[in-house]
mmCIF file of C-alpha atoms and ligand atoms in Angstrom:
data_model
loop_
_atom_site.group_PDB
_atom_site.id
_atom_site.type_symbol
_atom_site.label_atom_id
_atom_site.label_comp_id
_atom_site.label_asym_id
_atom_site.label_seq_id
_atom_site.Cartn_x
_atom_site.Cartn_y
_atom_site.Cartn_z
ATOM 1 C CA MET A 26 32.712 26.504 -19.399
ATOM 2 C CA THR A 27 30.464 25.970 -22.268
ATOM 3 C CA ASN A 28 27.259 27.687 -23.132
ATOM 4 C CA HIS A 29 25.192 24.521 -22.846
ATOM 5 C CA ASP A 30 24.299 24.646 -19.244
ATOM 6 C CA THR A 31 22.802 27.142 -16.832
ATOM 7 C CA ALA A 32 21.186 24.426 -14.766
ATOM 8 C CA ALA A 33 20.370 25.179 -11.153
ATOM 9 C CA ASP A 34 23.151 23.026 -9.734
ATOM 10 C CA THR A 35 25.957 24.578 -11.790
ATOM 11 C CA VAL A 36 27.620 27.873 -11.145
ATOM 12 C CA PRO A 37 27.446 30.015 -14.266
ATOM 13 C CA ARG A 38 30.566 31.623 -15.647
ATOM 14 C CA VAL A 39 30.238 35.372 -15.629
ATOM 15 C CA LEU A 40 31.965 37.911 -17.842
ATOM 16 C CA MET A 41 31.840 41.500 -16.622
ATOM 17 C CA LEU A 42 32.068 43.579 -19.777
ATOM 18 C CA GLY A 43 33.449 46.908 -18.629
ATOM 19 C CA ALA A 44 35.194 46.552 -15.300
ATOM 20 C CA GLY A 45 35.311 50.109 -14.042
ATOM 21 C CA ALA A 46 33.538 51.061 -10.825
ATOM 22 C CA MET A 47 30.410 48.908 -11.216
ATOM 23 C CA GLY A 48 31.895 45.982 -13.118
ATOM 24 C CA SER A 49 34.691 45.646 -10.575
ATOM 25 C CA LEU A 50 32.260 45.889 -7.633
ATOM 26 C CA PHE A 51 29.854 43.278 -8.984
ATOM 27 C CA GLY A 52 32.677 41.086 -10.258
ATOM 28 C CA GLY A 53 34.494 41.264 -6.932
ATOM 29 C CA LEU A 54 31.387 40.438 -4.891
ATOM 30 C CA LEU A 55 30.538 37.486 -7.150
ATOM 31 C CA ALA A 56 34.116 36.165 -7.086
ATOM 32 C CA GLU A 57 34.109 36.329 -3.279
ATOM 33 C CA VAL A 58 31.264 33.806 -3.113
ATOM 34 C CA GLY A 59 32.958 31.438 -5.528
ATOM 35 C CA VAL A 60 31.423 32.457 -8.847
ATOM 36 C CA PRO A 61 33.940 32.175 -11.706
ATOM 37 C CA VAL A 62 34.162 35.744 -12.966
ATOM 38 C CA THR A 63 36.305 37.351 -15.627
ATOM 39 C CA LEU A 64 36.637 41.120 -15.691
ATOM 40 C CA VAL A 65 37.008 42.365 -19.272
ATOM 41 C CA ASP A 66 38.167 45.904 -19.888
ATOM 42 C CA ILE A 67 40.427 48.004 -22.093
ATOM 43 C CA ASN A 68 42.050 49.926 -19.227
ATOM 44 C CA ALA A 69 45.502 48.305 -19.197
ATOM 45 C CA THR A 70 46.649 49.939 -15.941
ATOM 46 C CA HIS A 71 43.558 48.791 -14.055
ATOM 47 C CA LEU A 72 43.830 45.254 -15.433
ATOM 48 C CA ALA A 73 47.541 45.041 -14.579
ATOM 49 C CA ALA A 74 46.894 46.155 -10.980
ATOM 50 C CA ILE A 75 44.172 43.515 -10.521
ATOM 51 C CA ARG A 76 46.335 40.774 -11.997
ATOM 52 C CA ARG A 77 49.300 41.788 -9.839
ATOM 53 C CA ASP A 78 47.658 42.513 -6.464
ATOM 54 C CA GLY A 79 44.072 41.293 -6.755
ATOM 55 C CA LEU A 80 41.098 43.651 -6.728
ATOM 56 C CA ARG A 81 41.151 45.975 -3.728
ATOM 57 C CA LEU A 82 37.481 45.968 -2.730
ATOM 58 C CA VAL A 83 36.259 48.336 -0.018
ATOM 59 C CA THR A 84 32.648 48.165 1.170
ATOM 60 C CA ASP A 85 30.844 48.710 4.454
ATOM 61 C CA GLY A 86 31.846 45.095 5.150
ATOM 62 C CA GLY A 87 35.525 46.080 5.160
ATOM 63 C CA GLU A 88 38.548 46.090 2.892
ATOM 64 C CA ARG A 89 39.918 42.994 1.186
ATOM 65 C CA ARG A 90 41.804 41.768 -1.869
ATOM 66 C CA VAL A 91 39.851 39.583 -4.256
ATOM 67 C CA ARG A 92 41.649 37.366 -6.743
ATOM 68 C CA LEU A 93 39.869 37.020 -10.094
ATOM 69 C CA ASP A 94 40.619 36.877 -13.799
ATOM 70 C CA ALA A 95 40.991 40.191 -15.576
ATOM 71 C CA CYS A 96 41.799 40.572 -19.256
ATOM 72 C CA ARG A 97 41.379 42.569 -22.440
ATOM 73 C CA PRO A 98 38.603 41.622 -24.910
ATOM 74 C CA ASP A 99 41.180 40.010 -27.212
ATOM 75 C CA ASP A 100 42.235 37.646 -24.443
ATOM 76 C CA VAL A 101 38.787 36.212 -23.684
ATOM 77 C CA HIS A 102 38.894 32.551 -24.624
ATOM 78 C CA GLU A 103 35.588 30.986 -23.688
ATOM 79 C CA THR A 104 31.862 31.536 -23.945
ATOM 80 C CA PRO A 105 30.315 32.728 -20.672
ATOM 81 C CA ASP A 106 26.836 31.849 -19.425
ATOM 82 C CA LEU A 107 26.249 35.437 -18.424
ATOM 83 C CA ILE A 108 27.624 38.743 -19.643
ATOM 84 C CA VAL A 109 26.940 41.766 -17.456
ATOM 85 C CA VAL A 110 27.467 44.942 -19.472
ATOM 86 C CA PHE A 111 28.922 47.674 -17.293
ATOM 87 C CA THR A 112 30.532 49.968 -19.814
ATOM 88 C CA LYS A 113 29.141 53.466 -20.136
ATOM 89 C CA ALA A 114 26.090 53.371 -22.435
ATOM 90 C CA MET A 115 27.887 54.797 -25.476
ATOM 91 C CA HIS A 116 30.521 52.048 -25.354
ATOM 92 C CA THR A 117 28.127 49.082 -25.319
ATOM 93 C CA ASP A 118 28.258 48.371 -29.051
ATOM 94 C CA ALA A 119 32.037 48.480 -29.334
ATOM 95 C CA ALA A 120 32.442 46.399 -26.192
ATOM 96 C CA LEU A 121 30.074 43.654 -27.349
ATOM 97 C CA ASP A 122 31.669 43.748 -30.766
ATOM 98 C CA GLY A 123 35.053 43.170 -29.118
ATOM 99 C CA ILE A 124 33.904 39.828 -27.669
ATOM 100 C CA ARG A 125 31.380 38.891 -30.379
ATOM 101 C CA ARG A 126 32.829 35.445 -31.063
ATOM 102 C CA TRP A 127 32.254 34.503 -27.420
ATOM 103 C CA ILE A 128 28.556 35.437 -27.305
ATOM 104 C CA GLY A 129 26.913 32.000 -27.534
ATOM 105 C CA ALA A 130 23.350 31.207 -28.521
ATOM 106 C CA GLU A 131 22.596 30.476 -24.846
ATOM 107 C CA THR A 132 24.541 33.365 -23.345
ATOM 108 C CA ARG A 133 22.452 35.759 -21.262
ATOM 109 C CA ILE A 134 23.325 39.436 -21.385
ATOM 110 C CA LEU A 135 22.289 41.756 -18.556
ATOM 111 C CA SER A 136 22.494 45.539 -18.586
ATOM 112 C CA LEU A 137 22.103 47.623 -15.432
ATOM 113 C CA GLN A 138 23.537 50.704 -17.133
ATOM 114 C CA ASN A 139 22.019 54.143 -16.749
ATOM 115 C CA GLY A 140 20.117 55.788 -19.576
ATOM 116 C CA LEU A 141 17.612 54.666 -22.191
ATOM 117 C CA GLY A 142 18.042 52.248 -25.101
ATOM 118 C CA ASN A 143 20.516 49.864 -23.458
ATOM 119 C CA GLY A 144 18.437 46.774 -24.241
ATOM 120 C CA GLU A 145 17.956 47.797 -27.861
ATOM 121 C CA ARG A 146 21.709 48.312 -28.270
ATOM 122 C CA ILE A 147 22.399 44.815 -26.900
ATOM 123 C CA CYS A 148 19.759 43.302 -29.203
ATOM 124 C CA ALA A 149 22.074 44.027 -32.118
ATOM 125 C CA HIS A 150 24.290 41.295 -30.615
ATOM 126 C CA ALA A 151 21.840 38.784 -29.080
ATOM 127 C CA ALA A 152 18.237 37.582 -29.277
ATOM 128 C CA ALA A 153 15.782 39.616 -27.183
ATOM 129 C CA ASP A 154 14.808 36.606 -25.049
ATOM 130 C CA ARG A 155 18.460 36.354 -23.938
ATOM 131 C CA VAL A 156 18.704 40.007 -22.952
ATOM 132 C CA ALA A 157 17.740 41.394 -19.547
ATOM 133 C CA ILE A 158 17.622 45.056 -18.649
ATOM 134 C CA GLY A 159 17.250 46.822 -15.386
ATOM 135 C CA MET A 160 18.673 49.365 -13.029
ATOM 136 C CA THR A 161 20.692 49.519 -9.872
ATOM 137 C CA THR A 162 21.005 52.076 -7.124
ATOM 138 C CA CYS A 163 24.190 50.426 -5.804
ATOM 139 C CA PRO A 164 26.913 53.082 -5.770
ATOM 140 C CA ALA A 165 30.534 52.476 -6.748
ATOM 141 C CA ASP A 166 33.664 54.547 -7.295
ATOM 142 C CA LEU A 167 36.872 53.535 -8.979
ATOM 143 C CA CYS A 168 39.408 55.133 -6.650
ATOM 144 C CA GLY A 169 42.514 54.090 -8.568
ATOM 145 C CA PRO A 170 43.862 51.196 -10.628
ATOM 146 C CA GLY A 171 42.570 47.948 -9.146
ATOM 147 C CA HIS A 172 40.733 49.757 -6.323
ATOM 148 C CA VAL A 173 36.937 50.034 -6.074
ATOM 149 C CA GLU A 174 34.833 51.348 -3.200
ATOM 150 C CA SER A 175 31.113 51.118 -2.513
ATOM 151 C CA HIS A 176 29.358 52.446 0.567
ATOM 152 C CA GLY A 177 25.703 52.338 1.524
ATOM 153 C CA GLN A 178 22.896 50.180 0.302
ATOM 154 C CA GLY A 179 21.421 49.784 -3.141
ATOM 155 C CA LYS A 180 19.082 47.528 -5.027
ATOM 156 C CA ILE A 181 19.017 45.760 -8.376
ATOM 157 C CA ARG A 182 15.865 45.224 -10.396
ATOM 158 C CA PHE A 183 15.673 43.720 -13.862
ATOM 159 C CA THR A 184 13.464 41.882 -16.309
ATOM 160 C CA ARG A 185 13.755 40.197 -19.672
ATOM 161 C CA LEU A 186 13.755 42.711 -22.503
ATOM 162 C CA ASP A 187 10.891 40.912 -24.247
ATOM 163 C CA GLY A 188 8.897 40.772 -21.000
ATOM 164 C CA GLY A 189 9.159 36.981 -20.757
ATOM 165 C CA GLN A 190 9.973 34.959 -17.645
ATOM 166 C CA ASP A 191 12.081 31.831 -17.281
ATOM 167 C CA ASP A 192 14.054 29.859 -14.724
ATOM 168 C CA ALA A 193 17.411 31.163 -15.909
ATOM 169 C CA LEU A 194 16.292 34.691 -15.083
ATOM 170 C CA GLU A 195 15.344 33.576 -11.579
ATOM 171 C CA ARG A 196 18.726 31.865 -11.199
ATOM 172 C CA LEU A 197 20.452 35.043 -12.286
ATOM 173 C CA ALA A 198 18.656 37.029 -9.563
ATOM 174 C CA ALA A 199 19.542 34.312 -7.026
ATOM 175 C CA LEU A 200 23.187 34.470 -8.092
ATOM 176 C CA LEU A 201 23.348 38.202 -7.390
ATOM 177 C CA ARG A 202 21.565 37.723 -4.052
ATOM 178 C CA ARG A 203 24.167 35.096 -3.162
ATOM 179 C CA ALA A 204 26.793 37.820 -3.614
ATOM 180 C CA GLY A 205 24.961 39.883 -0.982
ATOM 181 C CA LEU A 206 23.136 42.132 -3.414
ATOM 182 C CA ASP A 207 19.479 43.138 -2.999
ATOM 183 C CA CYS A 208 18.206 41.778 -6.275
ATOM 184 C CA ALA A 209 14.740 40.952 -7.619
ATOM 185 C CA ILE A 210 12.997 40.486 -10.927
ATOM 186 C CA ASP A 211 10.647 43.370 -11.637
ATOM 187 C CA PRO A 212 8.509 43.200 -14.787
ATOM 188 C CA MET A 213 7.756 46.927 -14.307
ATOM 189 C CA VAL A 214 11.422 47.901 -14.177
ATOM 190 C CA ASN A 215 11.037 50.372 -17.035
ATOM 191 C CA THR A 216 9.294 52.662 -14.578
ATOM 192 C CA ALA A 217 12.316 52.588 -12.277
ATOM 193 C CA ILE A 218 14.666 53.053 -15.253
ATOM 194 C CA TRP A 219 12.800 56.184 -16.336
ATOM 195 C CA GLU A 220 12.622 57.544 -12.793
ATOM 196 C CA LYS A 221 16.395 57.160 -12.531
ATOM 197 C CA VAL A 222 16.815 58.805 -15.935
ATOM 198 C CA ALA A 223 14.750 61.765 -14.671
ATOM 199 C CA PHE A 224 16.990 62.056 -11.607
ATOM 200 C CA ASN A 225 20.180 61.849 -13.678
ATOM 201 C CA ALA A 226 18.907 64.112 -16.476
ATOM 202 C CA ALA A 227 18.405 66.825 -13.879
ATOM 203 C CA LEU A 228 21.348 66.532 -11.506
ATOM 204 C CA ASN A 229 24.093 65.118 -13.742
ATOM 205 C CA SER A 230 23.579 67.666 -16.481
ATOM 206 C CA ILE A 231 23.299 70.717 -14.201
ATOM 207 C CA CYS A 232 26.396 69.712 -12.214
ATOM 208 C CA THR A 233 28.325 69.011 -15.417
ATOM 209 C CA VAL A 234 27.528 72.415 -16.897
ATOM 210 C CA SER A 235 28.184 74.257 -13.622
ATOM 211 C CA ALA A 236 31.233 72.116 -12.726
ATOM 212 C CA GLY A 237 29.870 72.143 -9.187
ATOM 213 C CA PRO A 238 28.672 69.589 -6.626
ATOM 214 C CA VAL A 239 25.042 68.548 -6.190
ATOM 215 C CA ASP A 240 24.493 70.613 -3.030
ATOM 216 C CA ALA A 241 25.420 73.840 -4.884
ATOM 217 C CA ILE A 242 22.105 73.497 -6.721
ATOM 218 C CA GLY A 243 20.272 74.106 -3.438
ATOM 219 C CA ARG A 244 22.321 77.214 -2.686
ATOM 220 C CA THR A 245 21.819 78.846 -6.091
ATOM 221 C CA PRO A 246 18.608 80.761 -6.802
ATOM 222 C CA GLY A 247 16.670 79.116 -9.613
ATOM 223 C CA ALA A 248 18.882 76.057 -9.913
ATOM 224 C CA GLN A 249 16.692 73.772 -7.811
ATOM 225 C CA ALA A 250 13.589 74.854 -9.743
ATOM 226 C CA LEU A 251 15.445 74.075 -12.978
ATOM 227 C CA ALA A 252 16.275 70.583 -11.708
ATOM 228 C CA LEU A 253 12.629 69.959 -10.821
ATOM 229 C CA ASP A 254 11.507 71.286 -14.233
ATOM 230 C CA ILE A 255 13.751 68.702 -15.902
ATOM 231 C CA VAL A 256 12.308 65.958 -13.695
ATOM 232 C CA ASP A 257 8.768 66.982 -14.697
ATOM 233 C CA GLU A 258 9.657 67.065 -18.398
ATOM 234 C CA VAL A 259 11.288 63.631 -18.373
ATOM 235 C CA LEU A 260 8.409 62.092 -16.448
ATOM 236 C CA ALA A 261 5.889 63.606 -18.885
ATOM 237 C CA VAL A 262 7.643 61.690 -21.680
ATOM 238 C CA ALA A 263 7.663 58.526 -19.552
ATOM 239 C CA ARG A 264 3.914 58.867 -18.960
ATOM 240 C CA ALA A 265 3.374 59.315 -22.693
ATOM 241 C CA GLU A 266 5.210 55.979 -23.104
ATOM 242 C CA GLY A 267 2.625 54.406 -20.812
ATOM 243 C CA LEU A 268 4.639 54.221 -17.591
ATOM 244 C CA ALA A 269 3.129 54.931 -14.166
ATOM 245 C CA VAL A 270 6.057 56.971 -12.879
ATOM 246 C CA ASP A 271 5.847 58.556 -9.434
ATOM 247 C CA ALA A 272 6.723 62.250 -9.697
ATOM 248 C CA ASP A 273 6.614 62.799 -5.921
ATOM 249 C CA ARG A 274 9.130 60.015 -5.373
ATOM 250 C CA VAL A 275 11.580 61.363 -7.957
ATOM 251 C CA ARG A 276 11.215 64.975 -6.813
ATOM 252 C CA ALA A 277 11.796 63.860 -3.212
ATOM 253 C CA SER A 278 14.946 61.924 -4.123
ATOM 254 C CA VAL A 279 16.274 64.883 -6.135
ATOM 255 C CA LEU A 280 15.663 67.226 -3.187
ATOM 256 C CA HIS A 281 17.226 64.695 -0.813
ATOM 257 C CA ALA A 282 20.348 64.517 -2.992
ATOM 258 C CA ILE A 283 20.580 68.308 -3.183
ATOM 259 C CA GLY A 284 20.213 68.550 0.603
ATOM 260 C CA HIS A 285 22.474 65.683 1.619
ATOM 261 C CA HIS A 286 25.043 64.825 -1.065
ATOM 262 C CA VAL A 287 27.376 67.590 0.028
ATOM 263 C CA GLY A 288 30.411 67.925 -2.198
ATOM 264 C CA HIS A 289 29.305 65.041 -4.446
ATOM 265 C CA LYS A 290 30.270 65.354 -8.093
ATOM 266 C CA PRO A 291 28.057 63.145 -10.274
ATOM 267 C CA SER A 292 29.757 60.687 -12.608
ATOM 268 C CA MET A 293 28.965 62.816 -15.660
ATOM 269 C CA LEU A 294 30.945 65.713 -14.184
ATOM 270 C CA GLN A 295 33.725 63.330 -13.148
ATOM 271 C CA ASP A 296 33.865 62.072 -16.738
ATOM 272 C CA VAL A 297 34.183 65.616 -18.115
ATOM 273 C CA LEU A 298 36.868 66.499 -15.568
ATOM 274 C CA ALA A 299 38.798 63.359 -16.542
ATOM 275 C CA GLY A 300 38.495 64.121 -20.261
ATOM 276 C CA ARG A 301 36.163 61.178 -20.927
ATOM 277 C CA PRO A 302 32.947 61.265 -22.990
ATOM 278 C CA THR A 303 29.687 61.426 -21.021
ATOM 279 C CA GLU A 304 26.426 59.479 -21.103
ATOM 280 C CA ILE A 305 24.457 62.643 -21.958
ATOM 281 C CA GLU A 306 23.116 61.167 -25.238
ATOM 282 C CA ALA A 307 21.669 58.111 -23.460
ATOM 283 C CA ILE A 308 20.074 60.323 -20.792
ATOM 284 C CA ASN A 309 18.964 63.844 -21.841
ATOM 285 C CA GLY A 310 19.568 63.034 -25.513
ATOM 286 C CA ALA A 311 17.328 59.960 -25.544
ATOM 287 C CA VAL A 312 14.585 61.777 -23.625
ATOM 288 C CA VAL A 313 14.602 64.738 -26.029
ATOM 289 C CA ALA A 314 14.536 62.398 -29.047
ATOM 290 C CA ARG A 315 11.528 60.473 -27.696
ATOM 291 C CA ALA A 316 9.786 63.697 -26.684
ATOM 292 C CA GLY A 317 10.264 64.992 -30.223
ATOM 293 C CA LEU A 318 8.567 61.911 -31.696
ATOM 294 C CA ARG A 319 5.565 62.526 -29.445
ATOM 295 C CA GLY A 320 5.435 66.299 -29.820
ATOM 296 C CA ILE A 321 6.188 66.885 -26.140
ATOM 297 C CA ALA A 322 8.083 70.049 -25.211
ATOM 298 C CA THR A 323 11.192 69.493 -23.091
ATOM 299 C CA PRO A 324 12.868 72.929 -23.144
ATOM 300 C CA ALA A 325 14.919 72.588 -19.947
ATOM 301 C CA THR A 326 16.103 69.041 -20.743
ATOM 302 C CA ARG A 327 16.956 70.140 -24.285
ATOM 303 C CA ALA A 328 18.875 73.191 -23.060
ATOM 304 C CA LEU A 329 20.980 71.117 -20.686
ATOM 305 C CA LEU A 330 21.604 68.566 -23.465
ATOM 306 C CA ALA A 331 22.961 71.315 -25.722
ATOM 307 C CA LEU A 332 25.046 72.805 -22.910
ATOM 308 C CA VAL A 333 26.660 69.485 -21.965
ATOM 309 C CA ARG A 334 27.383 68.885 -25.650
ATOM 310 C CA LEU A 335 29.058 72.305 -25.709
ATOM 311 C CA VAL A 336 31.118 71.441 -22.636
ATOM 312 C CA GLU A 337 32.265 68.240 -24.338
ATOM 313 C CA ALA A 338 32.930 69.974 -27.677
ATOM 314 C CA GLY A 339 34.794 72.847 -26.038
ATOM 315 C CA ARG A 340 37.005 70.428 -24.212
ATOM 316 C CA SER A 341 37.983 68.626 -27.400
ATOM 317 C CA THR A 342 38.526 71.773 -29.523
ATOM 318 C CA PRO A 343 42.195 72.726 -29.732
ATOM 319 C CA SER A 344 42.743 76.289 -28.580
ATOM 320 C CA ALA A 345 44.075 78.745 -31.174
HETATM 321 P P1 NAD B 12 33.214 53.357 -15.420
HETATM 322 O O1 NAD B 12 33.566 54.437 -16.379
HETATM 323 O O2 NAD B 12 33.858 53.337 -14.065
HETATM 324 O O3 NAD B 12 33.514 51.928 -16.090
HETATM 325 C C1 NAD B 12 33.260 51.659 -17.429
HETATM 326 C C2 NAD B 12 34.378 50.747 -17.921
HETATM 327 O O4 NAD B 12 34.110 50.328 -19.256
HETATM 328 C C3 NAD B 12 35.747 51.444 -17.951
HETATM 329 O O5 NAD B 12 36.660 50.745 -17.094
HETATM 330 C C4 NAD B 12 36.160 51.360 -19.401
HETATM 331 O O6 NAD B 12 37.553 51.184 -19.595
HETATM 332 C C5 NAD B 12 35.364 50.158 -19.880
HETATM 333 N N1 NAD B 12 35.220 50.091 -21.334
HETATM 334 C C6 NAD B 12 35.012 51.098 -22.226
HETATM 335 N N2 NAD B 12 34.996 50.616 -23.480
HETATM 336 C C7 NAD B 12 35.180 49.270 -23.386
HETATM 337 C C8 NAD B 12 35.276 48.221 -24.351
HETATM 338 N N3 NAD B 12 35.185 48.450 -25.654
HETATM 339 N N4 NAD B 12 35.469 46.952 -23.910
HETATM 340 C C9 NAD B 12 35.581 46.694 -22.578
HETATM 341 N N5 NAD B 12 35.512 47.664 -21.609
HETATM 342 C C10 NAD B 12 35.313 48.932 -22.027
HETATM 343 O O7 NAD B 12 31.625 53.371 -15.292
HETATM 344 P P2 NAD B 12 30.738 52.850 -14.071
HETATM 345 O O8 NAD B 12 30.632 53.910 -13.047
HETATM 346 O O9 NAD B 12 31.208 51.500 -13.682
HETATM 347 O O10 NAD B 12 29.293 52.763 -14.774
HETATM 348 C C11 NAD B 12 28.944 51.723 -15.664
HETATM 349 C C12 NAD B 12 27.455 51.874 -15.978
HETATM 350 O O11 NAD B 12 26.693 51.733 -14.753
HETATM 351 C C13 NAD B 12 27.089 53.258 -16.530
HETATM 352 O O12 NAD B 12 26.001 53.137 -17.403
HETATM 353 C C14 NAD B 12 26.658 54.019 -15.275
HETATM 354 O O13 NAD B 12 25.818 55.127 -15.567
HETATM 355 C C15 NAD B 12 25.944 52.925 -14.514
HETATM 356 N N6 NAD B 12 25.862 53.098 -13.062
HETATM 357 C C16 NAD B 12 26.935 53.550 -12.352
HETATM 358 C C17 NAD B 12 26.818 53.670 -10.967
HETATM 359 C C18 NAD B 12 27.998 54.099 -10.116
HETATM 360 O O14 NAD B 12 27.791 54.408 -8.928
HETATM 361 N N7 NAD B 12 29.218 54.114 -10.617
HETATM 362 C C19 NAD B 12 25.607 53.348 -10.328
HETATM 363 C C20 NAD B 12 24.543 52.883 -11.104
HETATM 364 C C21 NAD B 12 24.687 52.755 -12.466
#
């Protein structure tokens, strides 16, 4: 494929940059409907399993093996029409740097990562009118090398980073719908991004510090109120940035998660337990930084930011 053509009658070549839980899910679903997809990752064991056995994809639609290309950044050999960035937020720069010679002038780059600042990070590698940002509520878990599972429904919303519209963006949404995903362009997606950040800033950080599941928050005096305080703080910053966020909606989804996600360990806690870095800087960290610029107090969000940093630092400090 070359980067010259994203015309409606051609199937764009897609590069999933970061092929963990989400990259593998999206890549697998796209490959199943005939889209040429390459998974690009640095996890050698995962890549080897996919190359050997195909991707083991388990959704509510059943279990199957999907054959698709999977390689390290060094082994990419052509310019894709679309790059979907699905690394954790703090790995975006390094990942894009690893494939920089394959980012063409016409290549679109989409981020559905959690946290704030994803579009700005990508803009260091591509023009803003080629970058799309958004969010997804589709869930995915990497259950082992070459094995991804996703259960339940989710949606995908995105827009161009510079707010512009064009046919290629529409075709991108149509491509994801073709793979069975609930996808639409939403010029107001920043509101949804911030609402998700509020949800994650509260639940991910508290669970990471407590090393407990989401439902434990509801059984612990004061913990649920702390989660809702964080939601209110984050949404106050979002409102100061001009976004019409819906506090009732976010509070309701936080309370629903506390009441129903029994035993669920958020990804941030899973990362700590696996010895991986967390996305805390792109979530609580970015909120606190923006609050500071606007003189908004975010004491609970700031406290959890410091505590998660301590958890990460403690883990990496050699014991005496
Ligand atoms: P993950 O940790 O499962 O996958 C990230 C992958 O990126 C890993 O396989 C890792 O090896 C790879 N990677 C790291 N550095 C790289 C590099 N330099 N080059 C290429 N690959 C590199 O994470 P995930 O759960 O798939 O999440 C990805 C993003 O989507 C995150 O921002 C997350 O918050 C967001 N998200 C996740 C879910 C979910 O349910 N898992 C849902 C919505 C949004």
